[in-house]
Coordinates of C-alpha atoms in Angstrom, one line a residue:
X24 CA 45.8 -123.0 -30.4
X25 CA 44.2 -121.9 -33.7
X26 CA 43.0 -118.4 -33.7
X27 CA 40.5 -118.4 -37.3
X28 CA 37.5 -117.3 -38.2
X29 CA 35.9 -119.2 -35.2
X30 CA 37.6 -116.8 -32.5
X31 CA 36.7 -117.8 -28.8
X32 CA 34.5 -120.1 -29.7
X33 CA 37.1 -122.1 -31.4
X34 CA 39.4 -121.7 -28.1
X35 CA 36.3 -123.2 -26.1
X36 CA 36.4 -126.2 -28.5
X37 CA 39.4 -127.6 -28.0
X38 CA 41.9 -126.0 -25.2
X39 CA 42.3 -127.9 -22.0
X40 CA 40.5 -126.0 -19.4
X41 CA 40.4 -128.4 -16.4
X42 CA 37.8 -127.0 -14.1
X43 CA 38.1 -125.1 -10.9
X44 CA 38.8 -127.5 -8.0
X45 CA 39.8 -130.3 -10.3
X46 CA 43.0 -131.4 -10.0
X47 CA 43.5 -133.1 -13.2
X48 CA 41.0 -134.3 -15.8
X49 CA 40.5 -137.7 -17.1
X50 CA 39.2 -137.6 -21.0
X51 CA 39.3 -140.3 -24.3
X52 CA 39.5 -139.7 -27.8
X53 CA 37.3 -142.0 -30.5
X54 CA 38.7 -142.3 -33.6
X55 CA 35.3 -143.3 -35.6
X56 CA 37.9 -144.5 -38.5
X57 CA 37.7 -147.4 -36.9
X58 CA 34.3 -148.3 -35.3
X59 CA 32.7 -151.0 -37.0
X60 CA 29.3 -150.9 -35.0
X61 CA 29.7 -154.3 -33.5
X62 CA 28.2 -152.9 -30.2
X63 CA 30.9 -155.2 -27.9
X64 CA 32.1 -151.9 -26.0
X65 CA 28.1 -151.5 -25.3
X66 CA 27.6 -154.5 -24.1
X67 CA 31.0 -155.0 -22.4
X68 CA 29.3 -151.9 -20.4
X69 CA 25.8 -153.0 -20.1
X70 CA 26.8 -156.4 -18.3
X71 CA 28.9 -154.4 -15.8
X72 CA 26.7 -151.9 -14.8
X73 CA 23.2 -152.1 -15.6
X74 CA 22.0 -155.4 -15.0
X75 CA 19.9 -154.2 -11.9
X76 CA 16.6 -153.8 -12.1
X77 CA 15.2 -150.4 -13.4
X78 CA 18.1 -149.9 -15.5
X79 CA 17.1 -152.7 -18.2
X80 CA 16.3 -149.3 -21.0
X81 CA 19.9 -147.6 -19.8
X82 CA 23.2 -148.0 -22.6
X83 CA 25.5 -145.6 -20.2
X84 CA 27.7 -146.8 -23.8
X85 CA 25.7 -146.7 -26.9
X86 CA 26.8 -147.1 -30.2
X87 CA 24.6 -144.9 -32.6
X88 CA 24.2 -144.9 -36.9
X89 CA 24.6 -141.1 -38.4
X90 CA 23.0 -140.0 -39.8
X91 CA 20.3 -141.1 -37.6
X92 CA 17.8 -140.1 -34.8
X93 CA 20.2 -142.1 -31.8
X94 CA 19.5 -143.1 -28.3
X95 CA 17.5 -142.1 -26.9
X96 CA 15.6 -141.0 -30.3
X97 CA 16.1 -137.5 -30.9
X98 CA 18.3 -136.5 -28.5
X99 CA 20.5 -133.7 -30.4
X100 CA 17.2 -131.7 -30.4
X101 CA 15.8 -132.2 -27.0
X102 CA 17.7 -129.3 -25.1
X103 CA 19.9 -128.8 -22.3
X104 CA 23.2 -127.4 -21.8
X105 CA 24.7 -123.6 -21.7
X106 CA 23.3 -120.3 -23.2
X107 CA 26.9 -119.1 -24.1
X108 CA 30.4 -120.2 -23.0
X109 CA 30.7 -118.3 -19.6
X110 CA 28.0 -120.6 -18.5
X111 CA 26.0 -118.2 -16.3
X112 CA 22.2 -119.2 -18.3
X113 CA 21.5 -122.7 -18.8
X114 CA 19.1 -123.9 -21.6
X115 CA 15.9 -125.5 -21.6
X116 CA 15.6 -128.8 -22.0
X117 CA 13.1 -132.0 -22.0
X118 CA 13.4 -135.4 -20.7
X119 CA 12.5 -138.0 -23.2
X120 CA 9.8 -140.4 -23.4
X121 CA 10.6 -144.2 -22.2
X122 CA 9.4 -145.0 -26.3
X123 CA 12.1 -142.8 -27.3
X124 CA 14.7 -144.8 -25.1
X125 CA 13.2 -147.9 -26.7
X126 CA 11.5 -150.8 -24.6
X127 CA 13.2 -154.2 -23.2
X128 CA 12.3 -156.5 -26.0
X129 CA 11.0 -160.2 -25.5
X130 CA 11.9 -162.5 -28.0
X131 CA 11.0 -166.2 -28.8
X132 CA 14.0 -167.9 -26.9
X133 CA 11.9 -170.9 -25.9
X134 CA 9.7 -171.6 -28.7
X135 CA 13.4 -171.8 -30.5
X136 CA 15.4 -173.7 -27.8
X137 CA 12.5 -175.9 -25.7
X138 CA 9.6 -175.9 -28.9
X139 CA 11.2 -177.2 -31.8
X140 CA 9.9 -174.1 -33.8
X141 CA 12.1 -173.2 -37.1
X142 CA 10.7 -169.4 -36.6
X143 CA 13.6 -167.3 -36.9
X144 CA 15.1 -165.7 -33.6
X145 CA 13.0 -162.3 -33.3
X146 CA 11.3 -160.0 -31.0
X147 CA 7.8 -160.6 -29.8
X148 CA 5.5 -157.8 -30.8
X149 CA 5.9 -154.5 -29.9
X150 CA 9.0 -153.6 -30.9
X151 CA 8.5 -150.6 -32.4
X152 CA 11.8 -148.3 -31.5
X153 CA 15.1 -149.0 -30.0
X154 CA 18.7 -147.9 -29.6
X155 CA 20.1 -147.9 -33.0
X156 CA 16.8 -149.0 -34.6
X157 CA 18.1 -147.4 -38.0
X158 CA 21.2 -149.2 -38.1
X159 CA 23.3 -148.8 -41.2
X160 CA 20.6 -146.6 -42.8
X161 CA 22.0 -143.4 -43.3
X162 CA 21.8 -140.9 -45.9
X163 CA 22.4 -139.8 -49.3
X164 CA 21.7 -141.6 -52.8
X165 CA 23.0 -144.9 -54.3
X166 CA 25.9 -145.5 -55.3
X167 CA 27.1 -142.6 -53.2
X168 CA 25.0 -143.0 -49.6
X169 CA 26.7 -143.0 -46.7
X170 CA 26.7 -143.2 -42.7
X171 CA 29.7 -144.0 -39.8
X172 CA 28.9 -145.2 -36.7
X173 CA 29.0 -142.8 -33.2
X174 CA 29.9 -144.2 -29.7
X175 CA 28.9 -142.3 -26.9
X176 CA 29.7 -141.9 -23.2
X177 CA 28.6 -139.1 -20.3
X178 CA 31.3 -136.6 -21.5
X179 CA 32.6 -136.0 -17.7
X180 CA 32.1 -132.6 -19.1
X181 CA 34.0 -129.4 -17.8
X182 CA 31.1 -127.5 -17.1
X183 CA 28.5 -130.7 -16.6
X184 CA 25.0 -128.6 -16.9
X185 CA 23.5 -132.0 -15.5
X186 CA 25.8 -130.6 -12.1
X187 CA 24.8 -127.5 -12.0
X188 CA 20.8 -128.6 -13.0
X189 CA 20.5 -130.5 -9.3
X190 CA 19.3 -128.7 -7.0
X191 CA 20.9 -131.3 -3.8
X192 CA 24.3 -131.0 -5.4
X193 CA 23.8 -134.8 -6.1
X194 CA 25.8 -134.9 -8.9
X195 CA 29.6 -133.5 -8.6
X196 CA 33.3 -133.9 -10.3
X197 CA 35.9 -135.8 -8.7
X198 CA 38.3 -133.7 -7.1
X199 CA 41.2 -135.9 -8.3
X200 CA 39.8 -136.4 -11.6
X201 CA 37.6 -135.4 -13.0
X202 CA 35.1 -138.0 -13.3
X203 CA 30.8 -137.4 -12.7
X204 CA 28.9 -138.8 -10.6
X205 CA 25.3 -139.1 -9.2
X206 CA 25.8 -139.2 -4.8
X207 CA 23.2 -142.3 -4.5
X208 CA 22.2 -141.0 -1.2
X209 CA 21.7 -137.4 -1.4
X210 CA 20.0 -138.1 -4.9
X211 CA 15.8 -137.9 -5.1
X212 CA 15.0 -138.7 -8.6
X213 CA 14.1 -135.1 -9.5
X214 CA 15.1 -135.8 -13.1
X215 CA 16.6 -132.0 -13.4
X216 CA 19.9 -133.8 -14.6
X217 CA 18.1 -135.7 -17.6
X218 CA 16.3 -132.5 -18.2
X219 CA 19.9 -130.8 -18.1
X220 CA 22.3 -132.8 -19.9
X221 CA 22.2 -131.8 -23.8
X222 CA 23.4 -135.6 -24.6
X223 CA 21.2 -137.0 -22.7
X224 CA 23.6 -139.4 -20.6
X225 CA 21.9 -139.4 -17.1
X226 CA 19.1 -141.8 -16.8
X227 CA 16.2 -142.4 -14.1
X228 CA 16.0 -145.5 -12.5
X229 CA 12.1 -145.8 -12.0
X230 CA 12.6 -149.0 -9.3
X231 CA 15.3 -147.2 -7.1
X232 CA 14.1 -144.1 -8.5
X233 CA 17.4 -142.4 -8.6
X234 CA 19.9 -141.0 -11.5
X235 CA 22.3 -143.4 -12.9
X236 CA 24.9 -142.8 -15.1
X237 CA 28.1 -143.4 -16.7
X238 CA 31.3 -143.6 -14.4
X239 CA 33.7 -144.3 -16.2
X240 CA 34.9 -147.5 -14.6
X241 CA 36.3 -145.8 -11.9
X242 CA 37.1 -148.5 -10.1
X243 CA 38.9 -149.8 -12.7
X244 CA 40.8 -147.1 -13.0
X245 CA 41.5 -146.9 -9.3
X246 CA 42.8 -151.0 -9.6
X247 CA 40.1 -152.2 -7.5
X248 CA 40.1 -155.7 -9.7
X249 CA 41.2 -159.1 -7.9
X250 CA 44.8 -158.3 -8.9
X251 CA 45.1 -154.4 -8.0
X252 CA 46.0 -153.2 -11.1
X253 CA 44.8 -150.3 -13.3
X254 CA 42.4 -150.8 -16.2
X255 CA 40.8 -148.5 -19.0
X256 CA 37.5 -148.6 -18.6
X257 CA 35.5 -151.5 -20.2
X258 CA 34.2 -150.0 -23.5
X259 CA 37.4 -149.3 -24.1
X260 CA 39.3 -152.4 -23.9
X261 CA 37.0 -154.7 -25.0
X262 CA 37.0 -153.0 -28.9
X263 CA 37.5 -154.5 -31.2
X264 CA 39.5 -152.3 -33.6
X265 CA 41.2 -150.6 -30.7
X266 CA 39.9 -147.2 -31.3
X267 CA 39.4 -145.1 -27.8
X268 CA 42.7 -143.6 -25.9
X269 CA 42.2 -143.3 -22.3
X270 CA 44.3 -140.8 -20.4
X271 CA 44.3 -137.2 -19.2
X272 CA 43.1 -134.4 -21.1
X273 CA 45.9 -132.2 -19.2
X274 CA 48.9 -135.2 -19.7
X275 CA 51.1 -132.8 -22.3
X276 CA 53.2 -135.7 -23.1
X277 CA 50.3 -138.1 -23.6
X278 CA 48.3 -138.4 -27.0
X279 CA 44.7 -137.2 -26.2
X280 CA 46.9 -133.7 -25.6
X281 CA 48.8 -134.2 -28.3
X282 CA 45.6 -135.3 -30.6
X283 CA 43.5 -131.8 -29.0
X284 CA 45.5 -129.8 -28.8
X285 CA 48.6 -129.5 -30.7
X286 CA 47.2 -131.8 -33.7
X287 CA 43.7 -130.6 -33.3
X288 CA 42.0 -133.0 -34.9
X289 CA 39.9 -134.6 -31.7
X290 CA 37.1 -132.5 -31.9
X291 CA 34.2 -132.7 -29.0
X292 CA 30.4 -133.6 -30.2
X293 CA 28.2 -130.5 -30.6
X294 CA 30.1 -127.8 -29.3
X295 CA 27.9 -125.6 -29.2
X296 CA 26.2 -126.8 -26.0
X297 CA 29.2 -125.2 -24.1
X298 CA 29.4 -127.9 -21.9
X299 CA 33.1 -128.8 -22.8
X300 CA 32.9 -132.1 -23.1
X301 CA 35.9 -134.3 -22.5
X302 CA 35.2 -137.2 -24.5
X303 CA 36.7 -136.3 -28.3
X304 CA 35.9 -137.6 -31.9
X305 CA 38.8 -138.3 -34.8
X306 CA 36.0 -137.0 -37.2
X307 CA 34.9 -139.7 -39.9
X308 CA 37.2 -139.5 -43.2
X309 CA 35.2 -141.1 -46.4
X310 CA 36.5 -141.4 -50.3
X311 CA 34.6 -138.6 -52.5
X312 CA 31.7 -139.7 -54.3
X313 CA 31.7 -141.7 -57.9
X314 CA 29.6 -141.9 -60.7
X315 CA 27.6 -144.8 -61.6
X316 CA 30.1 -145.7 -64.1
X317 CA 32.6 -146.2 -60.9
X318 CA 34.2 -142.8 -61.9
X319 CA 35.7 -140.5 -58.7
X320 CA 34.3 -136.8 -58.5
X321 CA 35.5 -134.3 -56.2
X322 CA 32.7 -134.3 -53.7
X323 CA 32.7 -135.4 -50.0
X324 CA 30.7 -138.2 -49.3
X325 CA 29.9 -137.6 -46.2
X326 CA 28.7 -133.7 -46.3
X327 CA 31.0 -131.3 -44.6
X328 CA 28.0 -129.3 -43.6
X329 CA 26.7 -132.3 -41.7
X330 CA 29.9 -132.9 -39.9
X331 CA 30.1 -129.4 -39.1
X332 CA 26.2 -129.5 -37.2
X333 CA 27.8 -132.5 -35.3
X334 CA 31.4 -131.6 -34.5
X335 CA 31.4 -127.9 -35.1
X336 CA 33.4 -125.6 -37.8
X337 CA 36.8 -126.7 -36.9
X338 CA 36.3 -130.7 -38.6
X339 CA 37.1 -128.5 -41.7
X340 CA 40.4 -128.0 -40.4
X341 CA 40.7 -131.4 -38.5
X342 CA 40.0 -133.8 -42.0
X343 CA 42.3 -131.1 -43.7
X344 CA 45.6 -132.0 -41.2
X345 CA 45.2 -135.7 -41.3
X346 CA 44.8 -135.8 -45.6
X347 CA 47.9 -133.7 -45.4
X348 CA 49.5 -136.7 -42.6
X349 CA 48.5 -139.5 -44.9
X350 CA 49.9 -138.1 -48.1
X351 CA 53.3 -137.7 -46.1
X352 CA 53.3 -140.7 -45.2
X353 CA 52.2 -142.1 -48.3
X354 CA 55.2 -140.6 -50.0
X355 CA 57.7 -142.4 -47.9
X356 CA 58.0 -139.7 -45.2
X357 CA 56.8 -140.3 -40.7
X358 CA 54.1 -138.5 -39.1
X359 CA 53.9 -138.5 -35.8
X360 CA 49.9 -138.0 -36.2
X361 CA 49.3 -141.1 -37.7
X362 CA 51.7 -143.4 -36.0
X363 CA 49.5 -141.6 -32.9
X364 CA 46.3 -143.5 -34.6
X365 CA 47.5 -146.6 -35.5
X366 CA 49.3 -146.8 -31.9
X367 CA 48.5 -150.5 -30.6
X368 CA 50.7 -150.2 -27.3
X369 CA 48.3 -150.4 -24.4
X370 CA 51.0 -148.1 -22.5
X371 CA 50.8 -145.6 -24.7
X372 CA 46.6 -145.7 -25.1
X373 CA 45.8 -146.0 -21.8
X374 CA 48.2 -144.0 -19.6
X375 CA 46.1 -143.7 -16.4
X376 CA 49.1 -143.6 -13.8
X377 CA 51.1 -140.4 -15.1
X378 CA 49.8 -138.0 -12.1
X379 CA 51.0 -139.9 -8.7
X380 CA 47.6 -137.8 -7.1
X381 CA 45.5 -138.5 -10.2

């Protein structure tokens, strides 16, 4: 546990703290090295869960471009979350516009299939804003611009504000988990929860009119498939590139711990909403900058004082331990760290049966 400049804030950031009454706590790690933005793990989760209707705006899985204004638009500005880490004052916060979530397109299917038109495939007019509407824009000047991709889930925070925010005790952690959820039938659509969560991961259902929101495939989890067996949740194993672990944030053999807390390099998104969010970031690693004339300087692409406002003052640290990894391993020497990230053993990223009560 680093002890720095960033004193107990830094301890918030990354030591396991499993809740009170929580038994152990499910959490996954992203290593954004790898995402390529294909959106499969978003709609892996969209045609599991939120087919129904009402739900047709909802990505409980989204996959964002940063810089960028994300899904819904403007979300890191619109509030929510703690006052401090002893979580006694929560913060204001807003619930966003339907236009900021971006509106169910309609696009010219039959005039292509049924018409014999040689229009393009497109949206019908009207489409205006959606999730990831500046896709692969970015920042920064050519040739040294930038952006990374950003998946997000509900958090299945430590101290969920979107929990505390209901006034029916409709949403709740799993005792044997971990895991948030909205109680479909003590919920009554008070929208507190949107107004609470800082990331913006609870959504209104406007036909049942009732919360929805991520749950992490629990019944996947709980082997609840035609065959009985455990899965990681969807997003997960349908990526591509392989680049979420799936585990328990409290599993000290396991390596989201490992990755947290002794390597302390999975860093959670905006820290400083005190939430304590247990999904975790492998913050974005980019070559320096070049001249025009192809020449390497020595300045980050990507801005460290960006990746700070995202993943807080300790990515400093985080990029610093994994350059030093690489160059050991680029002069012939092992590192444990980055045989963890290159790990393709399903055993070893998804270890969902360690706790016999978990």
């Amino acid at each position: 546990m680093s002890t720095d400049q960033n004193g107990t804030d830094a301890q918030e950031d990354t030591h396991i703290n499993v809740a009170d009454g929580i038994d152990h706590q499910v959490a996954m790690v992203m290593d954004l090295n790898k995402c390529i933005g294909c959106q499969t793990c978003t709609i892996a989760c969209k045609t599991l869960w939120t087919e129904d209707g009402g739900s047709e705006y909802m990505y409980w899985n989204n996959v964002e471009t940063k810089p960028g204004e994300g899904y819904p638009r403007g979300w890191e500005e619109s509030g929510g979350g703690w006052q401090s880490e002893e979580h006694k004052e929560r913060k204001t916060g807003e619930i966003p516009d339907q236009e900021d979530y971006g509106r169910a397109w309609e696009f010219n299917h039959s005039e292509i299939m049924y018409e014999g038109s040689d229009e393009p495939l497109r949206p019908r007019d009207g489409a205006e804003w959606g999730p990831n509407w500046d896709e692969d824009r970015g920042a920064g000047e050519y040739p040294n611009s930038y952006y990374f991709y950003l998946p997000r889930i509900c958090n299945h925070c430590t101290h969920p504000s979107c929990v505390e925010a209901c006034p029916r005790s409709a949403l709740y952690k799993r005792e044997e988990d971990g895991i948030v959820l909205v109680d479909q039938d003590r919920c009554r659509g008070y929208r507190y929860c949107v107004e609470g969560c800082p990331y913006k991961k609870v959504y209104y259902n406007t036909v049942s009119k009732k919360s929805e929101k991520c749950i992490f495939c629990y019944p996947r989890l709980e082997g609840e498939g035609p065959d009985g067996e455990t899965y990681a949740p969807a997003c997960a194993e349908e990526c591509p590139p392989q680049l979420r672990l799936v585990g328990f944030a409290d599993d000290e053999e396991g390596p989201i711990y490992k990755l947290i807390e002794e390597y302390e390099v999975a860093l959670p998104l905006h820290p400083e909403f005190h939430t304590q969010p247990n999904v975790y970031y492998i913050p974005p690693y980019a070559p320096p900058q070049h001249t025009d004339d192809g020449e390497t300087v020595d300045v980050d692409r990507i801005p460290r004082d960006y990746l700070r406002k995202l993943f807080g003052d300790r990515v400093d640290e985080a990029l610093d331990t994994i350059e030093r990894e690489r160059q050991i391993v680029r002069q012939g020497g092992e590192s444990e760290l980055m045989e963890i990230l290159q790990d393709k053993n399903p055993a070893d990223q998804y270890r969902l049966e360690v706790f016999e009560d978990g």
